Amino acid sequence: MGPDRIPLFPLNVVLLPGATLPLHIFEPRYRQMVRRCIDDKCEFGLLLALPKGIVRVGCTAEITEVLQRYPDGRMDILTVGRSPFRILELVNTDAYVNDELLEGDVDFLDDREYRTDARTRNDLLQLYEVCHTLIFDDYPKNIEGEAAEYLSFVVASTLPLDLMWKQQILELRSEADRQERLVGYLREWAPHLQKQEKSRARAGGSGIN
Amino acid sequence: MSDQKKSRRQMLEEFVARKPDDAFSLYGLAMECMNSGDPGAADQHFRALLQANAEYVPAYLMYAQLLVRESRGDEARTVLSSGIAAAEKKGDQHARSEMEVLLSEIG
């Protein structure tokens, strides 16, 4: 089977598998893309756009709900992150600057390794619980019930982490590596949370589906 | 679901009760007490934390700041000296220089 061709939506966010992301669609090229995805029941690829260009690894977004349609064609939609992918080739490299829809031939990325280390998992849960409480004034919901291979994505998409950190988590291909990376990062990040109490932005990452 | 929403401090106290040896929970609780105007409780928690986890570098600077605010300069100096040693051992240059600055400020 050859690579799959999917429409691409570069944006200043990192979507992770399982995370929900509401989007306001107003550019004509994306309105068209969304209509096509709804009609064909297909997903589009979300990619982090950086000043120097777009990254090569993104995550597909499934449209789960159209929240609002405006008379002029704009839409509010709700999406959920599904499959991480790597771009093999951009089909129409000039599209982005020409206001056309960008498409890419992609490889979907599966995890190579499913085993996780119980101790790392416990460390991550503990850090997550405390960070979540400090940031949102509440316990995280239902974390024990999360599938083991998803825990890192739940944590990384719920806490307001740096975009480049989220991108790194998306790019790692084993849950054990993702959990370990997150534990290291949170250990460093967490002690600063209460120092920035007043300036801290409350808006965080998106919730998880 | 609980019928009444717990305060952040109560939630943190619960975490600490459940896992007394977790440095970050105890640090979070100490910071919460300090930020919500209970320096006495914050003092206790910082001390318990550093007794059990002498290598938990972030706590030294915060505890020292609390002591300075409470006009306990001598104790702050002792805490900072231990903190600088702990940061050095861990190779944490940033924390070390922050503590050195505070130490020179309190003279």
PDB file of N, CA and C in Angstrom, chain A residues 2-76:
ATOM      1  N   GLY A   2       0.574   2.171  -0.859  1.00  0.00           N
ATOM      2  CA  GLY A   2       1.357   3.406  -0.940  1.00  0.00           C
ATOM      3  C   GLY A   2       1.002   4.345   0.180  1.00  0.00           C
ATOM      4  N   PRO A   3       1.638   5.487   0.218  1.00  0.00           N
ATOM      5  CA  PRO A   3       1.329   6.462   1.262  1.00  0.00           C
ATOM      6  C   PRO A   3      -0.065   7.060   1.051  1.00  0.00           C
ATOM      7  N   ASP A   4      -0.646   7.545   2.106  1.00  0.00           N
ATOM      8  CA  ASP A   4      -1.965   8.176   2.013  1.00  0.00           C
ATOM      9  C   ASP A   4      -1.805   9.658   1.753  1.00  0.00           C
ATOM     10  N   ARG A   5      -2.735  10.188   0.962  1.00  0.00           N
ATOM     11  CA  ARG A   5      -2.716  11.629   0.712  1.00  0.00           C
ATOM     12  C   ARG A   5      -3.817  12.281   1.566  1.00  0.00           C
ATOM     13  N   ILE A   6      -3.441  13.234   2.381  1.00  0.00           N
ATOM     14  CA  ILE A   6      -4.449  13.904   3.224  1.00  0.00           C
ATOM     15  C   ILE A   6      -4.311  15.420   3.118  1.00  0.00           C
ATOM     16  N   PRO A   7      -5.424  16.136   3.312  1.00  0.00           N
ATOM     17  CA  PRO A   7      -5.345  17.594   3.366  1.00  0.00           C
ATOM     18  C   PRO A   7      -4.662  18.027   4.664  1.00  0.00           C
ATOM     19  N   LEU A   8      -3.922  19.113   4.605  1.00  0.00           N
ATOM     20  CA  LEU A   8      -3.160  19.550   5.774  1.00  0.00           C
ATOM     21  C   LEU A   8      -3.604  20.937   6.233  1.00  0.00           C
ATOM     22  N   PHE A   9      -3.636  21.102   7.537  1.00  0.00           N
ATOM     23  CA  PHE A   9      -4.044  22.368   8.139  1.00  0.00           C
ATOM     24  C   PHE A   9      -2.936  22.805   9.105  1.00  0.00           C
ATOM     25  N   PRO A  10      -2.018  23.641   8.651  1.00  0.00           N
ATOM     26  CA  PRO A  10      -0.966  24.118   9.556  1.00  0.00           C
ATOM     27  C   PRO A  10      -1.534  25.177  10.503  1.00  0.00           C
ATOM     28  N   LEU A  11      -1.218  25.045  11.767  1.00  0.00           N
ATOM     29  CA  LEU A  11      -1.809  25.920  12.769  1.00  0.00           C
ATOM     30  C   LEU A  11      -0.845  26.052  13.941  1.00  0.00           C
ATOM     31  N   ASN A  12      -1.060  27.047  14.764  1.00  0.00           N
ATOM     32  CA  ASN A  12      -0.157  27.250  15.886  1.00  0.00           C
ATOM     33  C   ASN A  12      -0.557  26.421  17.118  1.00  0.00           C
ATOM     34  N   VAL A  13      -0.867  25.156  16.869  1.00  0.00           N
ATOM     35  CA  VAL A  13      -1.204  24.259  17.976  1.00  0.00           C
ATOM     36  C   VAL A  13      -0.607  22.878  17.707  1.00  0.00           C
ATOM     37  N   VAL A  14      -0.497  22.094  18.778  1.00  0.00           N
ATOM     38  CA  VAL A  14      -0.123  20.695  18.625  1.00  0.00           C
ATOM     39  C   VAL A  14      -1.309  19.864  19.084  1.00  0.00           C
ATOM     40  N   LEU A  15      -1.861  19.106  18.177  1.00  0.00           N
ATOM     41  CA  LEU A  15      -2.971  18.227  18.528  1.00  0.00           C
ATOM     42  C   LEU A  15      -2.398  16.855  18.869  1.00  0.00           C
ATOM     43  N   LEU A  16      -2.856  16.283  19.972  1.00  0.00           N
ATOM     44  CA  LEU A  16      -2.378  14.963  20.366  1.00  0.00           C
ATOM     45  C   LEU A  16      -3.525  13.958  20.270  1.00  0.00           C
ATOM     46  N   PRO A  17      -3.208  12.685  20.056  1.00  0.00           N
ATOM     47  CA  PRO A  17      -4.264  11.677  19.956  1.00  0.00           C
ATOM     48  C   PRO A  17      -5.176  11.704  21.182  1.00  0.00           C
ATOM     49  N   GLY A  18      -6.467  11.720  20.957  1.00  0.00           N
ATOM     50  CA  GLY A  18      -7.434  11.703  22.049  1.00  0.00           C
ATOM     51  C   GLY A  18      -7.846  13.071  22.541  1.00  0.00           C
ATOM     52  N   ALA A  19      -7.081  14.096  22.195  1.00  0.00           N
ATOM     53  CA  ALA A  19      -7.394  15.441  22.688  1.00  0.00           C
ATOM     54  C   ALA A  19      -8.463  16.090  21.807  1.00  0.00           C
ATOM     55  N   THR A  20      -9.322  16.869  22.428  1.00  0.00           N
ATOM     56  CA  THR A  20     -10.327  17.586  21.640  1.00  0.00           C
ATOM     57  C   THR A  20      -9.818  18.977  21.314  1.00  0.00           C
ATOM     58  N   LEU A  21     -10.207  19.454  20.165  1.00  0.00           N
ATOM     59  CA  LEU A  21      -9.778  20.790  19.740  1.00  0.00           C
ATOM     60  C   LEU A  21     -10.916  21.463  18.965  1.00  0.00           C
ATOM     61  N   PRO A  22     -11.480  22.521  19.521  1.00  0.00           N
ATOM     62  CA  PRO A  22     -12.486  23.278  18.776  1.00  0.00           C
ATOM     63  C   PRO A  22     -11.781  24.205  17.785  1.00  0.00           C
ATOM     64  N   LEU A  23     -12.346  24.338  16.609  1.00  0.00           N
ATOM     65  CA  LEU A  23     -11.725  25.194  15.589  1.00  0.00           C
ATOM     66  C   LEU A  23     -12.761  26.110  14.964  1.00  0.00           C
ATOM     67  N   HIS A  24     -12.345  27.331  14.719  1.00  0.00           N
ATOM     68  CA  HIS A  24     -13.191  28.267  13.980  1.00  0.00           C
ATOM     69  C   HIS A  24     -12.656  28.292  12.549  1.00  0.00           C
ATOM     70  N   ILE A  25     -13.470  27.897  11.603  1.00  0.00           N
ATOM     71  CA  ILE A  25     -13.023  27.764  10.214  1.00  0.00           C
ATOM     72  C   ILE A  25     -13.554  28.935   9.406  1.00  0.00           C
ATOM     73  N   PHE A  26     -12.656  29.769   8.899  1.00  0.00           N
ATOM     74  CA  PHE A  26     -13.151  30.907   8.133  1.00  0.00           C
ATOM     75  C   PHE A  26     -12.511  31.056   6.754  1.00  0.00           C
ATOM     76  N   GLU A  27     -11.261  30.609   6.584  1.00  0.00           N
ATOM     77  CA  GLU A  27     -10.649  30.743   5.265  1.00  0.00           C
ATOM     78  C   GLU A  27     -11.350  29.826   4.269  1.00  0.00           C
ATOM     79  N   PRO A  28     -11.603  30.322   3.047  1.00  0.00           N
ATOM     80  CA  PRO A  28     -12.309  29.517   2.051  1.00  0.00           C
ATOM     81  C   PRO A  28     -11.686  28.137   1.846  1.00  0.00           C
ATOM     82  N   ARG A  29     -10.346  28.057   1.800  1.00  0.00           N
ATOM     83  CA  ARG A  29      -9.722  26.749   1.532  1.00  0.00           C
ATOM     84  C   ARG A  29     -10.037  25.739   2.635  1.00  0.00           C
ATOM     85  N   TYR A  30     -10.134  26.220   3.863  1.00  0.00           N
ATOM     86  CA  TYR A  30     -10.425  25.277   4.951  1.00  0.00           C
ATOM     87  C   TYR A  30     -11.922  24.998   5.092  1.00  0.00           C
ATOM     88  N   ARG A  31     -12.738  25.966   4.688  1.00  0.00           N
ATOM     89  CA  ARG A  31     -14.182  25.692   4.677  1.00  0.00           C
ATOM     90  C   ARG A  31     -14.465  24.546   3.706  1.00  0.00           C
ATOM     91  N   GLN A  32     -13.804  24.626   2.564  1.00  0.00           N
ATOM     92  CA  GLN A  32     -13.970  23.591   1.548  1.00  0.00           C
ATOM     93  C   GLN A  32     -13.444  22.245   2.060  1.00  0.00           C
ATOM     94  N   MET A  33     -12.279  22.304   2.699  1.00  0.00           N
ATOM     95  CA  MET A  33     -11.678  21.078   3.228  1.00  0.00           C
ATOM     96  C   MET A  33     -12.595  20.415   4.259  1.00  0.00           C
ATOM     97  N   VAL A  34     -13.158  21.239   5.142  1.00  0.00           N
ATOM     98  CA  VAL A  34     -14.022  20.693   6.192  1.00  0.00           C
ATOM     99  C   VAL A  34     -15.274  20.072   5.570  1.00  0.00           C
ATOM    100  N   ARG A  35     -15.846  20.754   4.585  1.00  0.00           N
ATOM    101  CA  ARG A  35     -17.035  20.190   3.921  1.00  0.00           C
ATOM    102  C   ARG A  35     -16.707  18.844   3.297  1.00  0.00           C
ATOM    103  N   ARG A  36     -15.539  18.783   2.652  1.00  0.00           N
ATOM    104  CA  ARG A  36     -15.145  17.535   2.004  1.00  0.00           C
ATOM    105  C   ARG A  36     -14.928  16.430   3.043  1.00  0.00           C
ATOM    106  N   CYS A  37     -14.291  16.779   4.166  1.00  0.00           N
ATOM    107  CA  CYS A  37     -14.044  15.776   5.212  1.00  0.00           C
ATOM    108  C   CYS A  37     -15.346  15.261   5.808  1.00  0.00           C
ATOM    109  N   ILE A  38     -16.322  16.163   5.954  1.00  0.00           N
ATOM    110  CA  ILE A  38     -17.611  15.727   6.503  1.00  0.00           C
ATOM    111  C   ILE A  38     -18.309  14.800   5.498  1.00  0.00           C
ATOM    112  N   ASP A  39     -18.325  15.206   4.236  1.00  0.00           N
ATOM    113  CA  ASP A  39     -18.987  14.393   3.209  1.00  0.00           C
ATOM    114  C   ASP A  39     -18.345  13.016   3.063  1.00  0.00           C
ATOM    115  N   ASP A  40     -17.025  13.006   3.033  1.00  0.00           N
ATOM    116  CA  ASP A  40     -16.315  11.730   2.796  1.00  0.00           C
ATOM    117  C   ASP A  40     -15.966  11.007   4.080  1.00  0.00           C
ATOM    118  N   LYS A  41     -16.386  11.570   5.205  1.00  0.00           N
ATOM    119  CA  LYS A  41     -16.039  10.992   6.504  1.00  0.00           C
ATOM    120  C   LYS A  41     -14.539  10.720   6.614  1.00  0.00           C
ATOM    121  N   CYS A  42     -13.738  11.695   6.248  1.00  0.00           N
ATOM    122  CA  CYS A  42     -12.295  11.495   6.355  1.00  0.00           C
ATOM    123  C   CYS A  42     -11.699  12.527   7.315  1.00  0.00           C
ATOM    124  N   GLU A  43     -10.455  12.305   7.664  1.00  0.00           N
ATOM    125  CA  GLU A  43      -9.780  13.183   8.615  1.00  0.00           C
ATOM    126  C   GLU A  43      -8.837  14.112   7.871  1.00  0.00           C
ATOM    127  N   PHE A  44      -8.502  15.227   8.496  1.00  0.00           N
ATOM    128  CA  PHE A  44      -7.468  16.084   7.922  1.00  0.00           C
ATOM    129  C   PHE A  44      -6.278  16.116   8.871  1.00  0.00           C
ATOM    130  N   GLY A  45      -5.135  16.547   8.354  1.00  0.00           N
ATOM    131  CA  GLY A  45      -3.920  16.526   9.172  1.00  0.00           C
ATOM    132  C   GLY A  45      -3.625  17.891   9.760  1.00  0.00           C
ATOM    133  N   LEU A  46      -3.446  17.914  11.066  1.00  0.00           N
ATOM    134  CA  LEU A  46      -3.088  19.172  11.714  1.00  0.00           C
ATOM    135  C   LEU A  46      -1.586  19.181  11.984  1.00  0.00           C
ATOM    136  N   LEU A  47      -0.955  20.278  11.629  1.00  0.00           N
ATOM    137  CA  LEU A  47       0.499  20.377  11.767  1.00  0.00           C
ATOM    138  C   LEU A  47       0.865  21.673  12.458  1.00  0.00           C
ATOM    139  N   LEU A  48       1.874  21.609  13.291  1.00  0.00           N
ATOM    140  CA  LEU A  48       2.339  22.830  13.950  1.00  0.00           C
ATOM    141  C   LEU A  48       3.059  23.727  12.946  1.00  0.00           C
ATOM    142  N   ALA A  49       2.583  24.962  12.829  1.00  0.00           N
ATOM    143  CA  ALA A  49       3.234  25.935  11.960  1.00  0.00           C
ATOM    144  C   ALA A  49       4.168  26.791  12.805  1.00  0.00           C
ATOM    145  N   LEU A  50       5.411  26.843  12.417  1.00  0.00           N
ATOM    146  CA  LEU A  50       6.400  27.664  13.116  1.00  0.00           C
ATOM    147  C   LEU A  50       6.846  28.775  12.178  1.00  0.00           C
ATOM    148  N   PRO A  51       7.452  29.820  12.725  1.00  0.00           N
ATOM    149  CA  PRO A  51       7.902  30.910  11.851  1.00  0.00           C
ATOM    150  C   PRO A  51       8.797  30.420  10.710  1.00  0.00           C
ATOM    151  N   LYS A  52       9.580  29.373  10.978  1.00  0.00           N
ATOM    152  CA  LYS A  52      10.495  28.910   9.940  1.00  0.00           C
ATOM    153  C   LYS A  52       9.880  27.839   9.032  1.00  0.00           C
ATOM    154  N   GLY A  53       8.614  27.533   9.250  1.00  0.00           N
ATOM    155  CA  GLY A  53       7.967  26.534   8.397  1.00  0.00           C
ATOM    156  C   GLY A  53       7.132  25.569   9.206  1.00  0.00           C
ATOM    157  N   ILE A  54       6.584  24.563   8.526  1.00  0.00           N
ATOM    158  CA  ILE A  54       5.771  23.611   9.267  1.00  0.00           C
ATOM    159  C   ILE A  54       6.612  22.408   9.657  1.00  0.00           C
ATOM    160  N   VAL A  55       6.202  21.776  10.757  1.00  0.00           N
ATOM    161  CA  VAL A  55       6.919  20.588  11.208  1.00  0.00           C
ATOM    162  C   VAL A  55       6.525  19.398  10.337  1.00  0.00           C
ATOM    163  N   ARG A  56       7.256  18.296  10.467  1.00  0.00           N
ATOM    164  CA  ARG A  56       6.996  17.136   9.599  1.00  0.00           C
ATOM    165  C   ARG A  56       6.071  16.110  10.239  1.00  0.00           C
ATOM    166  N   VAL A  57       5.903  16.189  11.536  1.00  0.00           N
ATOM    167  CA  VAL A  57       5.040  15.205  12.207  1.00  0.00           C
ATOM    168  C   VAL A  57       3.810  15.905  12.774  1.00  0.00           C
ATOM    169  N   GLY A  58       2.645  15.407  12.398  1.00  0.00           N
ATOM    170  CA  GLY A  58       1.395  15.979  12.883  1.00  0.00           C
ATOM    171  C   GLY A  58       0.443  14.892  13.336  1.00  0.00           C
ATOM    172  N   CYS A  59      -0.804  15.275  13.510  1.00  0.00           N
ATOM    173  CA  CYS A  59      -1.800  14.325  13.996  1.00  0.00           C
ATOM    174  C   CYS A  59      -3.096  14.570  13.218  1.00  0.00           C
ATOM    175  N   THR A  60      -3.760  13.509  12.811  1.00  0.00           N
ATOM    176  CA  THR A  60      -5.009  13.723  12.083  1.00  0.00           C
ATOM    177  C   THR A  60      -6.105  14.166  13.052  1.00  0.00           C
ATOM    178  N   ALA A  61      -7.034  14.955  12.513  1.00  0.00           N
ATOM    179  CA  ALA A  61      -8.165  15.431  13.300  1.00  0.00           C
ATOM    180  C   ALA A  61      -9.448  14.878  12.693  1.00  0.00           C
ATOM    181  N   GLU A  62     -10.248  14.259  13.534  1.00  0.00           N
ATOM    182  CA  GLU A  62     -11.554  13.790  13.078  1.00  0.00           C
ATOM    183  C   GLU A  62     -12.593  14.826  13.511  1.00  0.00           C
ATOM    184  N   ILE A  63     -13.458  15.213  12.591  1.00  0.00           N
ATOM    185  CA  ILE A  63     -14.506  16.176  12.948  1.00  0.00           C
ATOM    186  C   ILE A  63     -15.626  15.412  13.643  1.00  0.00           C
ATOM    187  N   THR A  64     -15.852  15.726  14.900  1.00  0.00           N
ATOM    188  CA  THR A  64     -16.870  14.977  15.636  1.00  0.00           C
ATOM    189  C   THR A  64     -18.184  15.738  15.698  1.00  0.00           C
ATOM    190  N   GLU A  65     -18.131  17.054  15.495  1.00  0.00           N
ATOM    191  CA  GLU A  65     -19.356  17.823  15.604  1.00  0.00           C
ATOM    192  C   GLU A  65     -19.205  19.167  14.899  1.00  0.00           C
ATOM    193  N   VAL A  66     -20.267  19.578  14.232  1.00  0.00           N
ATOM    194  CA  VAL A  66     -20.296  20.952  13.727  1.00  0.00           C
ATOM    195  C   VAL A  66     -21.099  21.741  14.753  1.00  0.00           C
ATOM    196  N   LEU A  67     -20.437  22.642  15.433  1.00  0.00           N
ATOM    197  CA  LEU A  67     -21.090  23.342  16.540  1.00  0.00           C
ATOM    198  C   LEU A  67     -21.960  24.483  16.040  1.00  0.00           C
ATOM    199  N   GLN A  68     -21.501  25.107  14.969  1.00  0.00           N
ATOM    200  CA  GLN A  68     -22.220  26.287  14.486  1.00  0.00           C
ATOM    201  C   GLN A  68     -21.871  26.519  13.026  1.00  0.00           C
ATOM    202  N   ARG A  69     -22.904  26.813  12.219  1.00  0.00           N
ATOM    203  CA  ARG A  69     -22.668  27.236  10.834  1.00  0.00           C
ATOM    204  C   ARG A  69     -23.145  28.662  10.698  1.00  0.00           C
ATOM    205  N   TYR A  70     -22.299  29.523  10.161  1.00  0.00           N
ATOM    206  CA  TYR A  70     -22.691  30.921   9.975  1.00  0.00           C
ATOM    207  C   TYR A  70     -23.198  31.123   8.548  1.00  0.00           C
ATOM    208  N   PRO A  71     -24.096  32.114   8.368  1.00  0.00           N
ATOM    209  CA  PRO A  71     -24.673  32.341   7.031  1.00  0.00           C
ATOM    210  C   PRO A  71     -23.602  32.575   5.962  1.00  0.00           C
ATOM    211  N   ASP A  72     -22.477  33.170   6.335  1.00  0.00           N
ATOM    212  CA  ASP A  72     -21.458  33.452   5.318  1.00  0.00           C
ATOM    213  C   ASP A  72     -20.513  32.276   5.073  1.00  0.00           C
ATOM    214  N   GLY A  73     -20.810  31.116   5.676  1.00  0.00           N
ATOM    215  CA  GLY A  73     -20.000  29.937   5.383  1.00  0.00           C
ATOM    216  C   GLY A  73     -18.969  29.579   6.439  1.00  0.00           C
ATOM    217  N   ARG A  74     -18.746  30.485   7.372  1.00  0.00           N
ATOM    218  CA  ARG A  74     -17.816  30.148   8.444  1.00  0.00           C
ATOM    219  C   ARG A  74     -18.416  29.052   9.320  1.00  0.00           C
ATOM    220  N   MET A  75     -17.560  28.335  10.034  1.00  0.00           N
ATOM    221  CA  MET A  75     -18.051  27.229  10.860  1.00  0.00           C
ATOM    222  C   MET A  75     -17.259  27.119  12.161  1.00  0.00           C
ATOM    223  N   ASP A  76     -17.925  26.692  13.205  1.00  0.00           N
ATOM    224  CA  ASP A  76     -17.224  26.248  14.407  1.00  0.00           C
ATOM    225  C   ASP A  76     -17.355  24.742  14.462  1.00  0.00           C
TER     226      ASP A  76
END
